[in-house]
XYZ file of C-alpha atoms in Angstrom:
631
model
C -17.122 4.005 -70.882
C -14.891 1.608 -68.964
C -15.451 -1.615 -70.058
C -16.659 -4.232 -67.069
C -14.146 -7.135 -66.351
C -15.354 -10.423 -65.984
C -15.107 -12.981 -63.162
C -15.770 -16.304 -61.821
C -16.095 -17.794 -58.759
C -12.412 -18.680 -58.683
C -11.240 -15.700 -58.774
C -12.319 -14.034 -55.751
C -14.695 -15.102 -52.801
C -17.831 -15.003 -51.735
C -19.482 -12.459 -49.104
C -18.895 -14.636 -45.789
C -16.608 -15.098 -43.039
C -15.828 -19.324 -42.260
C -15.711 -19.664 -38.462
C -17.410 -22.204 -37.572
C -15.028 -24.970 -36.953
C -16.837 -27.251 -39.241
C -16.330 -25.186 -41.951
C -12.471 -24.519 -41.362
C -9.291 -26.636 -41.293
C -6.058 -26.755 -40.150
C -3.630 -25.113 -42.668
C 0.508 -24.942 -42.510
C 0.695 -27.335 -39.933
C 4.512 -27.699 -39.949
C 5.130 -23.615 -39.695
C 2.461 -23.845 -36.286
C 4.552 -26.536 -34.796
C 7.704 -24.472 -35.868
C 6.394 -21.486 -33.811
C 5.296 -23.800 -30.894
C 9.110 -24.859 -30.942
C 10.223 -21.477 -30.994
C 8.315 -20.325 -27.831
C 9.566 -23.327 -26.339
C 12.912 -22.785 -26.949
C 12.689 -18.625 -25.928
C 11.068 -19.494 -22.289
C 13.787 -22.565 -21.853
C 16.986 -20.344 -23.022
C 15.428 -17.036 -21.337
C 15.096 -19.400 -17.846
C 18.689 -20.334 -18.175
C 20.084 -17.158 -18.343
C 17.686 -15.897 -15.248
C 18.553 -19.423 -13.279
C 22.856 -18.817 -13.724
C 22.472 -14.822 -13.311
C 24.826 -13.489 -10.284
C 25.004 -10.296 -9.267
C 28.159 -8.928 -9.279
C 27.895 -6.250 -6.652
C 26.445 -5.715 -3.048
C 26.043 -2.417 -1.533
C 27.092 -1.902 2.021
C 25.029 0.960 3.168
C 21.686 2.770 3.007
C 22.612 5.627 0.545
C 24.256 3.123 -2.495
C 27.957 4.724 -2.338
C 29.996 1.730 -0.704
C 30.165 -1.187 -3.036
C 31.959 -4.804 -2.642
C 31.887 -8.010 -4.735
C 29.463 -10.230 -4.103
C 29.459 -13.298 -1.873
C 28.437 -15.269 -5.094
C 32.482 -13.908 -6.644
C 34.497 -13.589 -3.601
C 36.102 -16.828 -3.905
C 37.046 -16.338 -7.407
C 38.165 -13.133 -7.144
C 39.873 -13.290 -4.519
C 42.174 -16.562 -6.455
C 42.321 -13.966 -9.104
C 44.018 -10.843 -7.325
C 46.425 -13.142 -5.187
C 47.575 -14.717 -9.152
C 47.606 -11.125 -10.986
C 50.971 -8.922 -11.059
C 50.325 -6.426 -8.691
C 51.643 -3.427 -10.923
C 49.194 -0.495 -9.063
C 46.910 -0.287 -11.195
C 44.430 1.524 -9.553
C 41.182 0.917 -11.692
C 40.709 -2.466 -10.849
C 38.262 -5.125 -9.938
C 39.999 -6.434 -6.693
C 39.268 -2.876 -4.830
C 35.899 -4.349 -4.600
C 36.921 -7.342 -2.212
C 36.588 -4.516 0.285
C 33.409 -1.538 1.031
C 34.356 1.008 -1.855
C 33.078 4.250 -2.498
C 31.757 4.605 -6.167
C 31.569 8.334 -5.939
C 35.557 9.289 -4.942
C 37.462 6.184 -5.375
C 38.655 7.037 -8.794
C 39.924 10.324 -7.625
C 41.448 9.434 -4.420
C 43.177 6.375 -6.655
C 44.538 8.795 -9.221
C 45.796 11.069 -6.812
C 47.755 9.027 -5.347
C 49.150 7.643 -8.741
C 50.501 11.617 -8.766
C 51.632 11.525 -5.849
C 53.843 7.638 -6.403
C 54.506 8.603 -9.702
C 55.465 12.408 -9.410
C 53.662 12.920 -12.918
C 51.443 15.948 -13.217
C 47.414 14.259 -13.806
C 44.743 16.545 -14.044
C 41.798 15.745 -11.172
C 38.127 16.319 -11.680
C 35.219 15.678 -9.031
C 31.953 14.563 -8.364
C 30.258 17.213 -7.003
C 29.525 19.388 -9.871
C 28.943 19.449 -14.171
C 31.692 21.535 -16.159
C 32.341 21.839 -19.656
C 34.904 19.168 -19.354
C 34.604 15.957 -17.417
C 31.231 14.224 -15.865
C 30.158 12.955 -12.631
C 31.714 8.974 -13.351
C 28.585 8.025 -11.494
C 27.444 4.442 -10.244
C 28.919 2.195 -12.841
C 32.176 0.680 -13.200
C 34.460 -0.884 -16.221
C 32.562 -2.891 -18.824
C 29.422 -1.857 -17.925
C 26.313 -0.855 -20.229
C 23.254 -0.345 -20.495
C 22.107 -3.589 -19.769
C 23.545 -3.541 -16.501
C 21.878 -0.594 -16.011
C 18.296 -1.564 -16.545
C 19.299 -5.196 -14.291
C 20.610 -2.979 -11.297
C 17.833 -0.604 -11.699
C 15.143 -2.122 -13.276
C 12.486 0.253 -12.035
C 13.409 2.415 -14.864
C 12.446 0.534 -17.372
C 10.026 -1.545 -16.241
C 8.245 1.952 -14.944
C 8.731 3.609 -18.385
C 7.358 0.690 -20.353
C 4.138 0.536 -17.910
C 3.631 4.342 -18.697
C 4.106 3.266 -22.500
C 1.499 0.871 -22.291
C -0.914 3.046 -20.049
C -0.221 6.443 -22.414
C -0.551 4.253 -25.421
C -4.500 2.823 -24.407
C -5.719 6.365 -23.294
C -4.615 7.390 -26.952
C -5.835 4.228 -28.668
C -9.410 4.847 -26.744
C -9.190 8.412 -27.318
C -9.171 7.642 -31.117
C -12.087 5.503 -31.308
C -14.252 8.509 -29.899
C -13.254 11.239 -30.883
C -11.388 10.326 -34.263
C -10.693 13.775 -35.510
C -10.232 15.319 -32.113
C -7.434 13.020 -31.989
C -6.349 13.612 -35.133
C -5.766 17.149 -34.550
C -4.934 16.848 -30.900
C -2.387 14.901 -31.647
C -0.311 17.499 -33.957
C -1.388 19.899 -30.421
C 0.546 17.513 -28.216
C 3.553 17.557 -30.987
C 3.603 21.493 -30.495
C 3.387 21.354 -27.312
C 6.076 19.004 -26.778
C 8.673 20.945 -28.486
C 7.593 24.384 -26.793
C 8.476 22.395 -23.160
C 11.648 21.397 -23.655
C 12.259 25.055 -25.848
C 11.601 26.224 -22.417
C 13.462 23.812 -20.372
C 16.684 23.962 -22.968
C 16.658 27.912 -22.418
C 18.580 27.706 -18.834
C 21.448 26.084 -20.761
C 21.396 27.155 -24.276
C 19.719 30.095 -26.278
C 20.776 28.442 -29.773
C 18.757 24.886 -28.328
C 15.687 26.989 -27.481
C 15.427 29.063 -31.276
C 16.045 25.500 -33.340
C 13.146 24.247 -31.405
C 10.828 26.386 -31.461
C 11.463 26.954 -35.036
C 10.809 22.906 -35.503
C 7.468 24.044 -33.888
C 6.785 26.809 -36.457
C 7.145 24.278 -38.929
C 5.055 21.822 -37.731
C 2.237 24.149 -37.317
C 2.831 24.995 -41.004
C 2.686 21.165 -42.294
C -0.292 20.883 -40.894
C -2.289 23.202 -42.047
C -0.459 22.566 -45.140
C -1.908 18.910 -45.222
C -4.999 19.802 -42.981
C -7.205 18.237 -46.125
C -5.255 15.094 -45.120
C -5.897 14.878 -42.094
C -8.855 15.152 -42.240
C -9.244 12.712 -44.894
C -7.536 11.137 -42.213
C -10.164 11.666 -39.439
C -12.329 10.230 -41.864
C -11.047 7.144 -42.336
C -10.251 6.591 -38.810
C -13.944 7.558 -38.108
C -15.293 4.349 -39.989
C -12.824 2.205 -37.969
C -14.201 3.201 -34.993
C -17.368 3.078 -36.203
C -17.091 -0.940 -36.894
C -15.337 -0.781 -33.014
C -18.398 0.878 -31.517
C -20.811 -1.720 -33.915
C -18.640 -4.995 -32.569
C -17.116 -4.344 -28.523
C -17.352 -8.380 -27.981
C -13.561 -8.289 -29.647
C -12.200 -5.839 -27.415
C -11.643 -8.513 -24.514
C -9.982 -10.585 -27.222
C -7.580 -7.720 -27.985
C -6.810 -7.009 -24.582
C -5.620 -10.582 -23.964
C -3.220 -10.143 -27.297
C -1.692 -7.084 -25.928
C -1.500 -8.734 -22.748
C 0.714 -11.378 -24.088
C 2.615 -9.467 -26.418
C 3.064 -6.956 -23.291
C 4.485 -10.326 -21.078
C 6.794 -11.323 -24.140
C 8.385 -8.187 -24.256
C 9.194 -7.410 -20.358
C 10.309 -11.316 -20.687
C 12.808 -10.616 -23.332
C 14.196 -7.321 -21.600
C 14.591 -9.279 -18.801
C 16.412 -12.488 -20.349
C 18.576 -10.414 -22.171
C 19.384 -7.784 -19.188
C 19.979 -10.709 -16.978
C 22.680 -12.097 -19.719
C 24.723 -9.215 -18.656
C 25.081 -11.095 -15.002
C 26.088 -14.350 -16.681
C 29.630 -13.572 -15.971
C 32.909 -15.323 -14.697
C 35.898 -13.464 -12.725
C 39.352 -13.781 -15.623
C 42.666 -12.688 -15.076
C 43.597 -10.699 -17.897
C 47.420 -10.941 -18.575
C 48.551 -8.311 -20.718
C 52.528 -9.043 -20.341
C 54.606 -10.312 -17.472
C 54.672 -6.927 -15.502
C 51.255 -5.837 -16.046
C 47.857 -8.001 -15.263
C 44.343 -7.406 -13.731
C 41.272 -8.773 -12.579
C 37.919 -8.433 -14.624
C 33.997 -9.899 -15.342
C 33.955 -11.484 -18.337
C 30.518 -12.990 -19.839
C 30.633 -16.610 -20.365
C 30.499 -18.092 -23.505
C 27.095 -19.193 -24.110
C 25.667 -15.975 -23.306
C 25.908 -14.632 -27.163
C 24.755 -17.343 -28.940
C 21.398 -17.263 -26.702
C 21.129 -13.411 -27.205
C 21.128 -13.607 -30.546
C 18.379 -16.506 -30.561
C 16.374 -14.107 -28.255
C 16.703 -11.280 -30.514
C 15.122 -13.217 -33.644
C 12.529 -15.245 -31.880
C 11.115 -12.016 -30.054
C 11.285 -11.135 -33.437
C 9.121 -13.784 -34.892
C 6.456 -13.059 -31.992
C 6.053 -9.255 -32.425
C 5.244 -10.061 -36.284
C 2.980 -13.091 -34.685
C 1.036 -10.995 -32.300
C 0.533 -8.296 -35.027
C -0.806 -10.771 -37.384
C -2.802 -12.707 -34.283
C -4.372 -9.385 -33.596
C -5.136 -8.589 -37.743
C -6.976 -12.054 -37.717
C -9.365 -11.110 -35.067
C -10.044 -8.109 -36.164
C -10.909 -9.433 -39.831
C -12.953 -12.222 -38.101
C -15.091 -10.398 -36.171
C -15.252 -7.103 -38.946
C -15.471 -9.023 -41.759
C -18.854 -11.214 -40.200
C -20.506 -8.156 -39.311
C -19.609 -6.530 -42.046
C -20.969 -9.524 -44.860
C -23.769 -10.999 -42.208
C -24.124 -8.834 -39.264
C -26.649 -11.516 -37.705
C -24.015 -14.110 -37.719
C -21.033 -13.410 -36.277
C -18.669 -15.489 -33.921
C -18.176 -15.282 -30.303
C -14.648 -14.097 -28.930
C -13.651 -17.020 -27.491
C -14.663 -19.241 -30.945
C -11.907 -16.478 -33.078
C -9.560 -17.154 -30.348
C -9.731 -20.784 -30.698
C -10.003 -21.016 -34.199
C -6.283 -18.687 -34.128
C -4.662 -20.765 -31.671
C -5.692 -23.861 -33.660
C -7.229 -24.316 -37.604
C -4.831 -20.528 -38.361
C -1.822 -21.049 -35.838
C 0.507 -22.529 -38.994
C -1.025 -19.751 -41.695
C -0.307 -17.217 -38.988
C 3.243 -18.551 -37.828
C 4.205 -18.614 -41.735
C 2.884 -15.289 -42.536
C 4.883 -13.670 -39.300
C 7.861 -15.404 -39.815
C 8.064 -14.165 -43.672
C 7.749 -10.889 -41.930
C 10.331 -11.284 -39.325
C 12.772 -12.943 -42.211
C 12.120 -9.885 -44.665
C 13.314 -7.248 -40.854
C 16.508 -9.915 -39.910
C 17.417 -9.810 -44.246
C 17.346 -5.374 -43.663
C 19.064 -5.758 -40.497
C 21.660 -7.669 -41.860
C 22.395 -5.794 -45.079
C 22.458 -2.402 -42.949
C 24.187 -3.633 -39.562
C 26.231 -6.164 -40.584
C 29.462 -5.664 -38.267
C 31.355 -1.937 -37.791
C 34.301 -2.832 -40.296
C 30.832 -2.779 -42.969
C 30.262 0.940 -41.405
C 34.169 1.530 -41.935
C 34.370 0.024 -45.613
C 31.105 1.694 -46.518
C 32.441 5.334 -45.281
C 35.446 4.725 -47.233
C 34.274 3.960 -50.605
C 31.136 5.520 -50.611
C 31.245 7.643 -53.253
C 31.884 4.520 -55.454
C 29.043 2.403 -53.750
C 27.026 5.104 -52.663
C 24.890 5.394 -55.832
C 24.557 1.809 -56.029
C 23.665 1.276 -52.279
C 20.996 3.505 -52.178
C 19.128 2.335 -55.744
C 19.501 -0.861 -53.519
C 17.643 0.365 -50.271
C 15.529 2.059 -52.465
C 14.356 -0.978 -54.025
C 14.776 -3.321 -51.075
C 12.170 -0.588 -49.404
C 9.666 -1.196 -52.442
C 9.841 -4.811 -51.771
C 9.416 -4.756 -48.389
C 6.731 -2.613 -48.430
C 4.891 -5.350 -50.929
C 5.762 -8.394 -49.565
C 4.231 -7.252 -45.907
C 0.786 -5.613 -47.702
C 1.021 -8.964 -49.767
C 1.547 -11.335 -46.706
C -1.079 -8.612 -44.609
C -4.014 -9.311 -47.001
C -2.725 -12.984 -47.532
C -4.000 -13.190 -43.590
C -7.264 -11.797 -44.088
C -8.063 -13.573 -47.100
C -7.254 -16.881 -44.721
C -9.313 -16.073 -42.057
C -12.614 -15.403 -44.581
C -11.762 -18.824 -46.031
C -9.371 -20.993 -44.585
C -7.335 -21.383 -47.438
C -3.100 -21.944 -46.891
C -1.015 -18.900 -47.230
C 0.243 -18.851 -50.231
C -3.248 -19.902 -51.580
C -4.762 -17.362 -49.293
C -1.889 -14.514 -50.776
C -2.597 -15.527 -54.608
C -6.278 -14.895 -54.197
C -6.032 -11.735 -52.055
C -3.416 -10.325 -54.904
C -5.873 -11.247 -57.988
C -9.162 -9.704 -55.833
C -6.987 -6.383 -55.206
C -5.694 -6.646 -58.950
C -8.671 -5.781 -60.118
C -9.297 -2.770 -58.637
C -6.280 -1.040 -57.123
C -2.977 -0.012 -59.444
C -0.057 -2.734 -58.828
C -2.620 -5.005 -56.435
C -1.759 -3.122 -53.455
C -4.003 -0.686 -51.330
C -2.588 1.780 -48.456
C -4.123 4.394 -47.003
C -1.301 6.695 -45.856
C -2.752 9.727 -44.690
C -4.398 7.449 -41.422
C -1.228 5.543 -41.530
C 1.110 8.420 -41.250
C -0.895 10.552 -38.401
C -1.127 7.438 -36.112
C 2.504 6.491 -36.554
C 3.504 9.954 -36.811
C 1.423 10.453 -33.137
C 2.639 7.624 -32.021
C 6.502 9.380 -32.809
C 6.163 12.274 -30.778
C 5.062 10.275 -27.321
C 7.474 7.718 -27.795
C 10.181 10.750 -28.140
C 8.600 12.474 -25.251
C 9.284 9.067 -22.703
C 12.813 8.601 -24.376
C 13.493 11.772 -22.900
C 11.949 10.784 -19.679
C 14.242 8.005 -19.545
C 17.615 9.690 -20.355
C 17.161 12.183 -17.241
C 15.719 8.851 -15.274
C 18.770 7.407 -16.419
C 20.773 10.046 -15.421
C 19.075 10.590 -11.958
C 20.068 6.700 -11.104
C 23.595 6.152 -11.949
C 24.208 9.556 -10.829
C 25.573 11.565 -13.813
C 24.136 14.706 -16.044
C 24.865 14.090 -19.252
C 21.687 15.271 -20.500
C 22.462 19.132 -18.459
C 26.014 18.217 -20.053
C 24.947 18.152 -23.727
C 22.277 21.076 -22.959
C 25.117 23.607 -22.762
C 26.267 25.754 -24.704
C 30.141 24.964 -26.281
C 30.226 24.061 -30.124
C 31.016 20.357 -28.611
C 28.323 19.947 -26.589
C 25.782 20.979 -29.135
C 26.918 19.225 -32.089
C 26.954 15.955 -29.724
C 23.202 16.784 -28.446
C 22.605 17.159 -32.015
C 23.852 13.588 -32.848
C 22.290 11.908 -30.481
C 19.212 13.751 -31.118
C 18.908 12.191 -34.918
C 20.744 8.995 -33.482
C 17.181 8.902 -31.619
C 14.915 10.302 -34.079
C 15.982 7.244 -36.659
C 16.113 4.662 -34.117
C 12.625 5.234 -33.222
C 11.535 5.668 -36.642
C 12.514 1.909 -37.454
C 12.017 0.538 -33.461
C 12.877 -2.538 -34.308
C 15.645 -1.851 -36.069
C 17.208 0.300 -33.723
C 16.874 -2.358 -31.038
C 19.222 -4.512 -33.015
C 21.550 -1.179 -33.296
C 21.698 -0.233 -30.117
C 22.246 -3.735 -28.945
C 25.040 -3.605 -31.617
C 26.680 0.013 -30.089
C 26.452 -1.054 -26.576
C 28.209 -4.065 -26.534
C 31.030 -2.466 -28.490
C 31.208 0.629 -26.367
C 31.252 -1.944 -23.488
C 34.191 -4.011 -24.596
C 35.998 -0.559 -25.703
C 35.627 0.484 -21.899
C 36.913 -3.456 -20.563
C 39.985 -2.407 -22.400
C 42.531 -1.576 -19.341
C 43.699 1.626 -21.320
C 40.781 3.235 -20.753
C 40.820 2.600 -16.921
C 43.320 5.670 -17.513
C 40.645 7.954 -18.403
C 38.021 9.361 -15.562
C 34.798 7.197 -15.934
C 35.890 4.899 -18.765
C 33.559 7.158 -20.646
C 30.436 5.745 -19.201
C 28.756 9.257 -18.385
C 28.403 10.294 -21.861
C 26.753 7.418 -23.594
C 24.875 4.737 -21.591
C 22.201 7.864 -20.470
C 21.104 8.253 -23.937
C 21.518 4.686 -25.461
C 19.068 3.192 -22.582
C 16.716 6.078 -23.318
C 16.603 5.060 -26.926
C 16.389 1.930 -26.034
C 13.542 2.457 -24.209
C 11.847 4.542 -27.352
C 12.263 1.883 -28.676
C 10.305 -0.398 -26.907
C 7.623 2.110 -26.404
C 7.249 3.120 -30.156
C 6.822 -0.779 -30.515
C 3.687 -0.608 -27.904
C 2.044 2.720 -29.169
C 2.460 1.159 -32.991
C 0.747 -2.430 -31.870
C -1.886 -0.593 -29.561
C -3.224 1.498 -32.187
C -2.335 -1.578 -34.974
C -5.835 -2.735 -34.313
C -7.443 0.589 -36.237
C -5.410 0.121 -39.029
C -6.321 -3.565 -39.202
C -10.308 -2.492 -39.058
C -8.964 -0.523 -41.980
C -6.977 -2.895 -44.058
C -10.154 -5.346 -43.055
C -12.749 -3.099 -44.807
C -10.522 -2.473 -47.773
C -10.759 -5.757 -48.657
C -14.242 -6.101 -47.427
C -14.791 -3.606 -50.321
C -13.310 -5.078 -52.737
C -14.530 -7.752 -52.091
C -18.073 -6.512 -52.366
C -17.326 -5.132 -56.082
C -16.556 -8.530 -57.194
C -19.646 -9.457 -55.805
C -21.853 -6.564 -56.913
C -23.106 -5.450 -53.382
C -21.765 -1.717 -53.427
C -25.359 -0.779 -51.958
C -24.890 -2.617 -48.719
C -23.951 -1.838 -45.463
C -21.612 1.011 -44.686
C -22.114 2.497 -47.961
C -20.333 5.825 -46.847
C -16.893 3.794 -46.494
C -17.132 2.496 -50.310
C -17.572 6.348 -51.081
C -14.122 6.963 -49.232
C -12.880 4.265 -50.575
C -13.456 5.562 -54.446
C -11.167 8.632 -53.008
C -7.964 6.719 -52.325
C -4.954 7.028 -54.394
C -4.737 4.232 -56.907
C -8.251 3.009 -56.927
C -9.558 1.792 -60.849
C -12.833 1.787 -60.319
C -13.517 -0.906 -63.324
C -16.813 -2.657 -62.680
C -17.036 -6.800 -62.616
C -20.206 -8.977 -63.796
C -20.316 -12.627 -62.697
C -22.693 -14.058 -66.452
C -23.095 -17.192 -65.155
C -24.208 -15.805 -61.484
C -21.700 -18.570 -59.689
C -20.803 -16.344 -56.768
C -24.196 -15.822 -55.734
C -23.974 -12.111 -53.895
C -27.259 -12.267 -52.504
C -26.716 -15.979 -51.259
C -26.776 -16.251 -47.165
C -23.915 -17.285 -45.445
C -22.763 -20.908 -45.232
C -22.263 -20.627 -41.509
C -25.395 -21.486 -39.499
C -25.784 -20.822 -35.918
């Protein structure tokens, strides 16, 4: 017989949710006037980079192929060519200070550098896809993706509304028919891979047999784990179950999503619109050789990389905004269903008594991404220096991911429950984090409790739409700036396939961390941009453009969208985490009998649970005590 462990009222809590604002107070104030600062600061720098934005280029006619400068650079550039050494080079900014057609000028240019120079060049054209070059499409020198999504910003802006859209059906899907879902979801995975099997079998045989054979083994992982999912279902099912039982907090989740949904088109804007923060230089490269080129002005960095962490901060904010709603309103109904708090009084009481405790907890969250993102990303001579040695390092590097993983993994379960143990009692965060950890001690191996299998199916549904609009967006891409690369990569040399094959996991793991592969790809594309503002590369058709902005804006675009799928369906997994600790909560307090007595039987089935009884001998918690709120 297990012997019982016993308890006191300090260490663990009492059956009731504080929301009355009587009964709370403000907590972390400095960390809630921190964040205030921050948002401050992210409008202010993000208006500044909209208010000194110019575009660059003007088109001339109706179907987009005759480009000039801009009024906004004509003066400049026009000082600039009459100072540069005119030396012919023909892949230059000053053509643009008259109408110039995007679609032939590099041709026509580089023919007539034959025909001056009487060297041999070898031509390509526009008009159709071969094995060797690409359409150079609508972009010019030292352009990215960036400028991409500012000259056409219907692409993503479009994509990210479908995200968003896609991403509620699914979420609203789940709450009524939970295993449906569950199910349909590794349908939809199938499916997926069977469509573009038939698509890839114009271009490549090879393409279609890999995929469908990824299909074959789908289908066999999941009726391999089919007890897990629906374990899965299961869990899920008691989520939506406390949904169905409390609908007053939908409106107050809808108005989260709405502003984490305004923050993020913000920050894709301010940062795209960086890209037009630009000056006209002269580039001198020796006495007989200079040229004309946009070059982004200096400040525009330093406020991209300020961007970059305090979007940061706010994705981790509005996750942990949305988590203490959820446990506000679960966690009344759950402990005293006939007092519960009104939408509006959780909002208030998060935007004022838990702003700091929820700033702090988000921002440890953020730090612990920015500290990965560092170690892995650092700069490309890391990459270089890593390749090099790492069969030395190697060993060592991965025991130190592998740990680094661990930790992560703790600190944001330890900082998650930290939040919910705040919002039941208005403690401070750490105080709020000790408590939770000693409560979950008790009764789950190492203080921690996940349930994966729910975890994994959402996230892992989640995956295969946010793959499906990636791909979306690399033939939207491709349909704007008028290239193929996706056709391109889709045929059938050894080149092309190994290079569809790595971007094809270069999207895979980028999606799989979103947040991290923003970060990367912002990383890749300004060095492929600066390698293409070299003038050596004017030499080579396109500057290269054709065969990587395509894919890095569609995975840029994943990105984003795995981001909205994995904060729309957030709030299920926060009804979970909520009644985990609703649960263990009730142990403590000897009320397993209560309401929703089915969950504390699923809950017994989870990996890692002790199941060691508590007494309270001196009866100080007082289980059967009514709430201290009063309505």
């Amino acid at each position: 017989m297990v012997e019982a462990i016993i308890i006191n009222e300090d260490d663990t809590i009492r059956r009731e949710v504080l929301f009355q604002k009587n009964s709370r107070k403000f907590t972390d104030k400095i960390w809630a006037s921190l964040y205030v600062v921050n948002i401050c600061a992210f409008l202010v720098s993000g208006f500044v980079l909209l208010g000194n934005a110019k575009v660059r280029f003007d088109f001339t006619d109706t179907d987009k192929t005759l480009k000039m400068i801009s009024p906004a650079f004509q003066i400049d550039l026009q000082e600039c060519c009459n100072s540069r050494y005119d030396s012919g080079y023909y892949d230059d900014l000053c053509d643009y200070l008259q109408p110039t057609n995007t679609r032939n000028r590099r041709v026509l240019q580089e023919v007539h550098q034959e025909e001056a120079s009487g060297f041999s060049t070898s031509n390509y054209t526009d008009d159709s896809v071969d094995t060797n070059w690409l359409s150079t499409g609508n972009l010019e020198k030292g352009q990215g993706v960036f400028d991409t999504f500012d000259e056409y910003p219907g692409v993503i802006f479009g994509l990210l509304a479908v995200a968003v859209c896609a991403a509620t059906l699914w979420v609203t899907f789940l709450r009524y028919f939970s295993k449906t879902a569950v199910f349909g979801t590794e349908f939809v995975k199938v499916a997926l891979l069977v469509w573009y099997a038939v698509v890839a079998w114009e271009y490549d045989e090879r393409t279609t047999t890999t995929t469908l054979a990824i299909a074959v083994l789908v289908v066999a992982f999941a009726v391999w784990k089919r007890d897990t999912l629906v374990f899965a279902a299961r869990i899920i099912k008691q989520s939506t179950i406390a949904m169905q039982e409390n609908p007053s907090m939908i409106p107050g989740l809808v108005f989260v999503i709405s502003l984490y949904v305004v923050q993020a088109f913000l920050f894709v804007a301010f940062f795209t619109k960086g890209t037009e923060n630009v000056e006209v230089h002269l580039v001198d490269i020796n006495p007989g050789f200079s040229y004309c080129e946009f070059r982004t002005k200096s400040y525009v960095g330093g406020i991209q990389s300020f961007l970059c962490f305090s979007w940061l901060w706010s994705i981790f904010f509005f996750n942990m905004l949305r988590l203490s709603i959820v446990a506000s309103t679960v966690g009344s109904w759950h402990f005293h269903s006939e007092h519960k708090p009104r939408i509006v009084e959780t909002l208030i009481n998060c935007f004022t008594t838990s702003l700091g405790t929820i700033s702090v907890g988000s921002l440890a969250t953020a730090l612990i991404e920015r500290v990965k993102r560092f170690a892995l990303l650092r700069s490309p001579s890391d990459w270089v220096a890593c390749i090099c040695c790492c069969a030395v390092v190697g060993p060592f590097k991965l025991l130190f991911c592998c740990f680094g993983a661990c930790l992560e993994m703790a600190l944001k379960a330890w900082t998650k429950f930290a939040i919910i143990c705040h919002t039941f009692t208005s403690l401070s965060f750490v105080d709020s984090g000790a408590k939770a950890f000693k409560i979950l001690s008790r009764h789950f191996e190492g203080g921690f409790v996940t349930e994966y299998s729910s975890r994994s199916t959402i996230f892992l549904g989640a995956y295969a739409f946010s793959i499906a609009i990636t791909f979306i967006a690399w033939a939207w891409v491709d349909n704007v700036i008028d290239v193929e690369s996706l056709k391109f990569y889709s045929q059938g040399s050894v080149n092309q396939t190994v290079s569809m094959i790595g971007w094809l996991f270069f999207i895979l793991f980028n999606l799989w961390y979103p947040v991290l592969g923003i970060y990367f790809i912002i990383i890749i594309d300004k060095a492929l941009t600066a390698l293409s503002e070299n003038s050596l590369m004017g030499i080579v058709p396109g500057s290269f453009h054709q065969y990587w902005v395509s894919p890095l804006a569609a995975a840029f675009v994943g990105c984003i969208s795995m981001m909205f799928f994995q904060y729309m369906a957030g709030f299920i997994l926060d009804i979970v985490d909520v009644l985990f600790f609703c649960f263990v909560v009730d142990i403590d307090n000897d009320n397993i009998e209560g309401k929703n007595k089915d969950f504390h039987k699923l809950m017994k089935e989870v990996p890692g649970y002790i199941g060691v009884p508590t007494i309270d001998p001196e009866n100080t918690i007082a289980p059967s005590a009514p709430p201290l709120n009063k309505i």
